[in-house]
GROMACS .gro file of N, CA and C in nm:
model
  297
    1UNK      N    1 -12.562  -4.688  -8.241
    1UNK     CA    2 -12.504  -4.822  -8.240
    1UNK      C    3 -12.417  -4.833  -8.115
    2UNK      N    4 -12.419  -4.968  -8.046
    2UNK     CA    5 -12.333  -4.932  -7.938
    2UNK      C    6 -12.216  -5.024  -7.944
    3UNK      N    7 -12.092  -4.975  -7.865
    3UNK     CA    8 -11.964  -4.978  -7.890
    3UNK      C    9 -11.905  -5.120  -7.925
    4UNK      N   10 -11.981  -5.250  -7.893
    4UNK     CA   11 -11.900  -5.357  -7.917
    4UNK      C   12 -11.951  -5.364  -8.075
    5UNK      N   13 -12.091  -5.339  -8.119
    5UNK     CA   14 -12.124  -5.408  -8.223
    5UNK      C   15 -12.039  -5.293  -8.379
    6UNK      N   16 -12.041  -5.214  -8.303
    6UNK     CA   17 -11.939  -5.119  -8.364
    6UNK      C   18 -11.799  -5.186  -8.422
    7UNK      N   19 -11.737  -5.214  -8.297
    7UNK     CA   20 -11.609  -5.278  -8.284
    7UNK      C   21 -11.611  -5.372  -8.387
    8UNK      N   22 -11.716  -5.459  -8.383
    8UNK     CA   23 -11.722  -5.567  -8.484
    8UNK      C   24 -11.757  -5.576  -8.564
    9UNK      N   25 -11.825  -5.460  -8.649
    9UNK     CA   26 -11.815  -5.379  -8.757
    9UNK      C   27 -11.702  -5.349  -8.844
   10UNK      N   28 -11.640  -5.256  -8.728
   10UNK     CA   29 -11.470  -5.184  -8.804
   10UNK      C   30 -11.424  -5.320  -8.831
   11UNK      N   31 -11.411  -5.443  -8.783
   11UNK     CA   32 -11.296  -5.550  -8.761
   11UNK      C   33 -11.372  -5.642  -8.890
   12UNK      N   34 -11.447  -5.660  -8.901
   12UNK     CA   35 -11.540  -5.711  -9.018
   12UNK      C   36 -11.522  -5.660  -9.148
   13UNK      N   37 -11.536  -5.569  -9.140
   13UNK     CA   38 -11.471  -5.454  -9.264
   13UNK      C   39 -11.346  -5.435  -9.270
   14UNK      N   40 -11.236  -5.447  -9.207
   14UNK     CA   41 -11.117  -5.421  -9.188
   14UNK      C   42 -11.100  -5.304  -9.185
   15UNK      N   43 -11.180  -5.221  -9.144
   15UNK     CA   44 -11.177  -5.065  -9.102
   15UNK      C   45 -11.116  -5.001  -8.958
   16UNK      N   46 -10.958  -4.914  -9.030
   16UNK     CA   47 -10.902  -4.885  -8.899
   16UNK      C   48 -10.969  -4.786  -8.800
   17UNK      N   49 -10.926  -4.788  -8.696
   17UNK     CA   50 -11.000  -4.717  -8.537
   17UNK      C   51 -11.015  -4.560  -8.583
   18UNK      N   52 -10.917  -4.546  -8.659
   18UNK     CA   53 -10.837  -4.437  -8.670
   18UNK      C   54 -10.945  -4.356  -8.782
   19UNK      N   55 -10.993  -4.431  -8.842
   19UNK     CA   56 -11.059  -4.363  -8.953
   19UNK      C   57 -11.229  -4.335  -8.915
   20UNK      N   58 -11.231  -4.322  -8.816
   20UNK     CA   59 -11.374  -4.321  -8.765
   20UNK      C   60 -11.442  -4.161  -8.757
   21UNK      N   61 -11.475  -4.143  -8.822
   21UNK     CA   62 -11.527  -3.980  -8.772
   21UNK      C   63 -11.571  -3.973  -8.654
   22UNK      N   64 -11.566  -3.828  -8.619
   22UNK     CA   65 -11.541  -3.753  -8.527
   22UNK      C   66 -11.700  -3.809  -8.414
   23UNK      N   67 -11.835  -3.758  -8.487
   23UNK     CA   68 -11.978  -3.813  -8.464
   23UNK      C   69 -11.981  -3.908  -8.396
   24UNK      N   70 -11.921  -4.034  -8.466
   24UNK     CA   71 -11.904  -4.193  -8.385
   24UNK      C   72 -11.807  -4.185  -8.270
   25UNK      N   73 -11.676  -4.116  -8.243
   25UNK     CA   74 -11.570  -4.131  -8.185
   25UNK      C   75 -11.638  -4.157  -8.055
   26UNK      N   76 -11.727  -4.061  -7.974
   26UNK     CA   77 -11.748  -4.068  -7.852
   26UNK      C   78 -11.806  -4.246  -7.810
   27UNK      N   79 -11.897  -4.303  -7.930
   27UNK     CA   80 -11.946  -4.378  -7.842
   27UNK      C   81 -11.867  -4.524  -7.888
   28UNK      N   82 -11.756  -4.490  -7.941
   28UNK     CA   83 -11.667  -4.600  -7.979
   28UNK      C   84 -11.592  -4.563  -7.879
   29UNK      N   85 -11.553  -4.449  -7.832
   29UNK     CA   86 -11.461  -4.468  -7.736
   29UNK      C   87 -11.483  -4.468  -7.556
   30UNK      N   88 -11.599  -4.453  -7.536
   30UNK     CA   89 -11.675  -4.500  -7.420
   30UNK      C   90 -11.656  -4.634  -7.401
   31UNK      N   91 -11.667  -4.725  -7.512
   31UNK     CA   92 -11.669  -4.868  -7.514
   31UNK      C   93 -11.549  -4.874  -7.479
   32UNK      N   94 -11.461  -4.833  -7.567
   32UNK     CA   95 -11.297  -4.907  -7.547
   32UNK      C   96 -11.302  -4.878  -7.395
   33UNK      N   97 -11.301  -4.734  -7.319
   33UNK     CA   98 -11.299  -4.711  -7.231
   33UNK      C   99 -11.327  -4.797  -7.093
   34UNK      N  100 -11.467  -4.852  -7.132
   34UNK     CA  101 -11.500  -4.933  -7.034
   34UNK      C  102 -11.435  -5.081  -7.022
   35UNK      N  103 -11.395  -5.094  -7.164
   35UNK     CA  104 -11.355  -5.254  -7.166
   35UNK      C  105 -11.209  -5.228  -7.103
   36UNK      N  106 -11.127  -5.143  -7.119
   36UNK     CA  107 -11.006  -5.119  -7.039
   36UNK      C  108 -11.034  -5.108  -6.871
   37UNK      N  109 -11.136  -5.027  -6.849
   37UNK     CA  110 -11.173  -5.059  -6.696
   37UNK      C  111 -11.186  -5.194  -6.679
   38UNK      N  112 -11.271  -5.288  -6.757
   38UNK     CA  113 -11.267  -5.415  -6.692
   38UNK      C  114 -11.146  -5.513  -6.709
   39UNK      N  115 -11.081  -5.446  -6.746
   39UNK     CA  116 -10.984  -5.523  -6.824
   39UNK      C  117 -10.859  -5.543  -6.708
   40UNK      N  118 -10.909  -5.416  -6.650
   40UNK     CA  119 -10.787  -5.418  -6.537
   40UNK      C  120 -10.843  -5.485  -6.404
   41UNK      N  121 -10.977  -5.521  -6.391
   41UNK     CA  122 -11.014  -5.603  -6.255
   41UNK      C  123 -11.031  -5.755  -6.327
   42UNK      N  124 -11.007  -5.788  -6.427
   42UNK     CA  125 -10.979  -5.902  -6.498
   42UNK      C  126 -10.913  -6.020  -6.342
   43UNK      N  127 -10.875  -6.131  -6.382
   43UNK     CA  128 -10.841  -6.250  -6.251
   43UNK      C  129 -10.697  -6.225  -6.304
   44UNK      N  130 -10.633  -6.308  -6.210
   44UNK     CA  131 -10.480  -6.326  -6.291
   44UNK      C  132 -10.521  -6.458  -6.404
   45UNK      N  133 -10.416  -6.467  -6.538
   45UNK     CA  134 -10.414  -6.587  -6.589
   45UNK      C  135 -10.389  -6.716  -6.524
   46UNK      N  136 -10.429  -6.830  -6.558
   46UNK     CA  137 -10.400  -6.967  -6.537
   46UNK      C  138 -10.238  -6.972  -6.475
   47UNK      N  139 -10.156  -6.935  -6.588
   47UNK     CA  140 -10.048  -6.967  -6.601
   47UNK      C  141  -9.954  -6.878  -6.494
   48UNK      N  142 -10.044  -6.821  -6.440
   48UNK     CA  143  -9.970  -6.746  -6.345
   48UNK      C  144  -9.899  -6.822  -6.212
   49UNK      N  145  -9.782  -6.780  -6.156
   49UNK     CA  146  -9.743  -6.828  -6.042
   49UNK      C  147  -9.834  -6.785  -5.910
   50UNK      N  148  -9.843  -6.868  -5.866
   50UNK     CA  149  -9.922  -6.854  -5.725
   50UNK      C  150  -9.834  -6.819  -5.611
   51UNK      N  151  -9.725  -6.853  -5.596
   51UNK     CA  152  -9.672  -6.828  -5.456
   51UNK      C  153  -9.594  -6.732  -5.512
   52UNK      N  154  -9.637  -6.602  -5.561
   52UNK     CA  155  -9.550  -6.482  -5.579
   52UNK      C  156  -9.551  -6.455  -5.465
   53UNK      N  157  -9.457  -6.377  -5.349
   53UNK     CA  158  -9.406  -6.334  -5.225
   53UNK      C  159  -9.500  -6.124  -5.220
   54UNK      N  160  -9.487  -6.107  -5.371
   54UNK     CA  161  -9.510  -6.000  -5.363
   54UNK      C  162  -9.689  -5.978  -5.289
   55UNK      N  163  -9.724  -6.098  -5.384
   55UNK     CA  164  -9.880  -6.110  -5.344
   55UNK      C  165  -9.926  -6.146  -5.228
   56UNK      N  166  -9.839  -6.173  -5.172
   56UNK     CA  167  -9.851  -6.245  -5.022
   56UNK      C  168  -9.880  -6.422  -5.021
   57UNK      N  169  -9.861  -6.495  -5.127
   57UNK     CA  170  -9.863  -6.633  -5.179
   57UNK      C  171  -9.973  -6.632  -5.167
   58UNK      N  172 -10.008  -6.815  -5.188
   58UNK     CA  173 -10.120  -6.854  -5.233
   58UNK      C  174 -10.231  -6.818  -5.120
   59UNK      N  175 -10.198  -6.818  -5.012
   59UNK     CA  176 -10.271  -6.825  -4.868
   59UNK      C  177 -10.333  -6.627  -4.883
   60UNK      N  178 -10.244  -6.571  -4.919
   60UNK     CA  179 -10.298  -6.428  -4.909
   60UNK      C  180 -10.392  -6.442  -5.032
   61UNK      N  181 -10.353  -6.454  -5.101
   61UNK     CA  182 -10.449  -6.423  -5.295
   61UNK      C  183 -10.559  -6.480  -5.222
   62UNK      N  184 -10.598  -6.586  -5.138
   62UNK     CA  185 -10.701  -6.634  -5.118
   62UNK      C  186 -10.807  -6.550  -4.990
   63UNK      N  187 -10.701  -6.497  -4.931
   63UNK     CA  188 -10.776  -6.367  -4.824
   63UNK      C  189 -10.803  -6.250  -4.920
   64UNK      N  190 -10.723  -6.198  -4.987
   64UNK     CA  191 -10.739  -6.119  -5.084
   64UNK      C  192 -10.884  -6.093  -5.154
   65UNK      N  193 -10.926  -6.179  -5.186
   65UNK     CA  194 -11.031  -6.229  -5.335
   65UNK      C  195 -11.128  -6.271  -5.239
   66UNK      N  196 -11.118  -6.251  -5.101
   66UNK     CA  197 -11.237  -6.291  -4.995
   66UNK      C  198 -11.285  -6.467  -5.024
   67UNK      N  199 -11.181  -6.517  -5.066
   67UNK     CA  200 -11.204  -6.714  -5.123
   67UNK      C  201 -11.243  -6.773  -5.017
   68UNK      N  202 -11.279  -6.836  -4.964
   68UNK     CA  203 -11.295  -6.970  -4.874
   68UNK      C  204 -11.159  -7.086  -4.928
   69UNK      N  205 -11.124  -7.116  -4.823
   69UNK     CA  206 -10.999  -7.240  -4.857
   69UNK      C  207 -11.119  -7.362  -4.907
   70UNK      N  208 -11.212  -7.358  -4.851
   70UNK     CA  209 -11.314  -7.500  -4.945
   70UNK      C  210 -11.334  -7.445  -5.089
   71UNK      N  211 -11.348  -7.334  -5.123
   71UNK     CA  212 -11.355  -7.308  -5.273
   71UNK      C  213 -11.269  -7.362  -5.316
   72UNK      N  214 -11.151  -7.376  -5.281
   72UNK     CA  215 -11.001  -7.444  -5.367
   72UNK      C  216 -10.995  -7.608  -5.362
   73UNK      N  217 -11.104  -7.681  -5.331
   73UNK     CA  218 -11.102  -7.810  -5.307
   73UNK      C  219 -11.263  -7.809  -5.391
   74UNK      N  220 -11.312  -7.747  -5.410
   74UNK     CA  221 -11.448  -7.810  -5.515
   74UNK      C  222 -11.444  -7.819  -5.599
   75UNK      N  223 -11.325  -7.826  -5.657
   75UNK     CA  224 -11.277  -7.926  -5.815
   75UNK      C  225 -11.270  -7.886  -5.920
   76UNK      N  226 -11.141  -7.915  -6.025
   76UNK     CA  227 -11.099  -7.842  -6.118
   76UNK      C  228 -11.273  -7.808  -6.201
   77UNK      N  229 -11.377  -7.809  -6.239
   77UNK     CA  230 -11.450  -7.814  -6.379
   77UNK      C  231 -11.528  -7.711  -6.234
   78UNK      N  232 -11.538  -7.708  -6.170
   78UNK     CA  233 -11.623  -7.624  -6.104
   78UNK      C  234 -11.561  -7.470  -6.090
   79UNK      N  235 -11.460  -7.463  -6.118
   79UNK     CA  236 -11.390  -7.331  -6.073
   79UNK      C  237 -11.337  -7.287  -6.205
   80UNK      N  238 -11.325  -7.375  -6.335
   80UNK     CA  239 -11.283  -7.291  -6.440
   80UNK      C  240 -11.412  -7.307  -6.560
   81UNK      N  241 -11.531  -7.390  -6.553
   81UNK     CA  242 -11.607  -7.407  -6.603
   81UNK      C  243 -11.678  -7.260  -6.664
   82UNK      N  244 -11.694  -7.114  -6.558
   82UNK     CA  245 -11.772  -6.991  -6.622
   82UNK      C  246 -11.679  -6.978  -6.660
   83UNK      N  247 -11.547  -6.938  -6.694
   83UNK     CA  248 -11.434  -6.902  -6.729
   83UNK      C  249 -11.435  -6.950  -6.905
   84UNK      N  250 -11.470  -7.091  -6.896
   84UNK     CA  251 -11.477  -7.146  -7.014
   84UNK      C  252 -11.542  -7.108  -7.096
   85UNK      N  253 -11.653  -7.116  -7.018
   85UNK     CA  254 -11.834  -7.074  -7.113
   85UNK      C  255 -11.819  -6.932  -7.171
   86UNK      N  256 -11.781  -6.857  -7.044
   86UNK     CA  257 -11.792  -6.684  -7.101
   86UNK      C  258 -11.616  -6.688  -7.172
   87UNK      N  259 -11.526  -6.736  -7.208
   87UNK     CA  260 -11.419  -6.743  -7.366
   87UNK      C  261 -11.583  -6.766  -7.470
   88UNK      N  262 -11.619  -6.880  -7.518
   88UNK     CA  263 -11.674  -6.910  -7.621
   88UNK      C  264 -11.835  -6.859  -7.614
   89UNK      N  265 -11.855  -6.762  -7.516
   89UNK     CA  266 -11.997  -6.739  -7.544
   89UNK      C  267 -12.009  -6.610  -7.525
   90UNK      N  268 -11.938  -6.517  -7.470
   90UNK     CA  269 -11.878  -6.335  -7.482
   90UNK      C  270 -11.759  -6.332  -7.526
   91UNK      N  271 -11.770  -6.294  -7.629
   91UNK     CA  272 -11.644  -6.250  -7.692
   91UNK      C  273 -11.557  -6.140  -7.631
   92UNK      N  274 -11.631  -6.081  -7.540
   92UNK     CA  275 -11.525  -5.990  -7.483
   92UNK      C  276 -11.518  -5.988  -7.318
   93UNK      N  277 -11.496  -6.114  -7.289
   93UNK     CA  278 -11.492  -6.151  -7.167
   93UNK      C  279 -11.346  -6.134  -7.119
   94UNK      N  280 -11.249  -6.147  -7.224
   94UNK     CA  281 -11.090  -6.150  -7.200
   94UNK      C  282 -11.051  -6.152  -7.291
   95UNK      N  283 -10.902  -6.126  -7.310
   95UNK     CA  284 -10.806  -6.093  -7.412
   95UNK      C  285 -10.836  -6.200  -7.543
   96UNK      N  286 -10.843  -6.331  -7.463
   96UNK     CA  287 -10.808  -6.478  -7.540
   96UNK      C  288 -10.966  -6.493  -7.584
   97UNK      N  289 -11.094  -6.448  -7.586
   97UNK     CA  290 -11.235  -6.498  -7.631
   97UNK      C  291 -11.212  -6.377  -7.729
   98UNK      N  292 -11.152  -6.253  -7.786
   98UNK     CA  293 -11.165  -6.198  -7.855
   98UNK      C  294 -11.040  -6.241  -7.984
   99UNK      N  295 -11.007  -6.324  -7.938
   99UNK     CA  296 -10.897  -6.425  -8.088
   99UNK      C  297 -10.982  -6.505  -8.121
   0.00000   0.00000   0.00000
């Protein structure tokens, strides 16, 4: 069985992580594993400040992320639209599609 449908197994059942034998552990925990790797190249949130100084403001995040300054002018539904789709259509796209 592989690790998400697992996941949604234990959580279905209300079965803790913890109680998983030893047999299953590896390929339950490969999964977690990987979803923590992606978890950390994740975007920043919405709600995030843009002109953090640390990041080099809005002008760097956008050299950063290799953006085009025309990407930031092709309009709100165009730039958060996959964002949207993959919340309600992968559940484990981000923190907030797995609530």
């Amino acid at each position: 069985v592989c690790g998400p449908l697992f996941e949604e197994e234990l959580a279905f059942w209300g079965i803790d992580e913890t109680d998983v034998e030893a047999c299953c552990w590896m390929n339950y925990r490969q999964h977690r594993d990987a979803e923590e790797a992606l978890d950390s190249f994740e975007t920043p949130e919405p709600d995030a400040p843009d002109d953090d100084p640390a990041l080099g403001g809005a002008d760097g995040d956008l050299k950063r992320l290799c953006m085009q300054e025309d990407a930031r002018k092709a309009g709100w539904w165009k730039t958060w639209q996959p964002r949207i789709w993959a919340l309600f259509e992968d559940p484990y796209s981000s923190k907030y599609a797995r609530v």
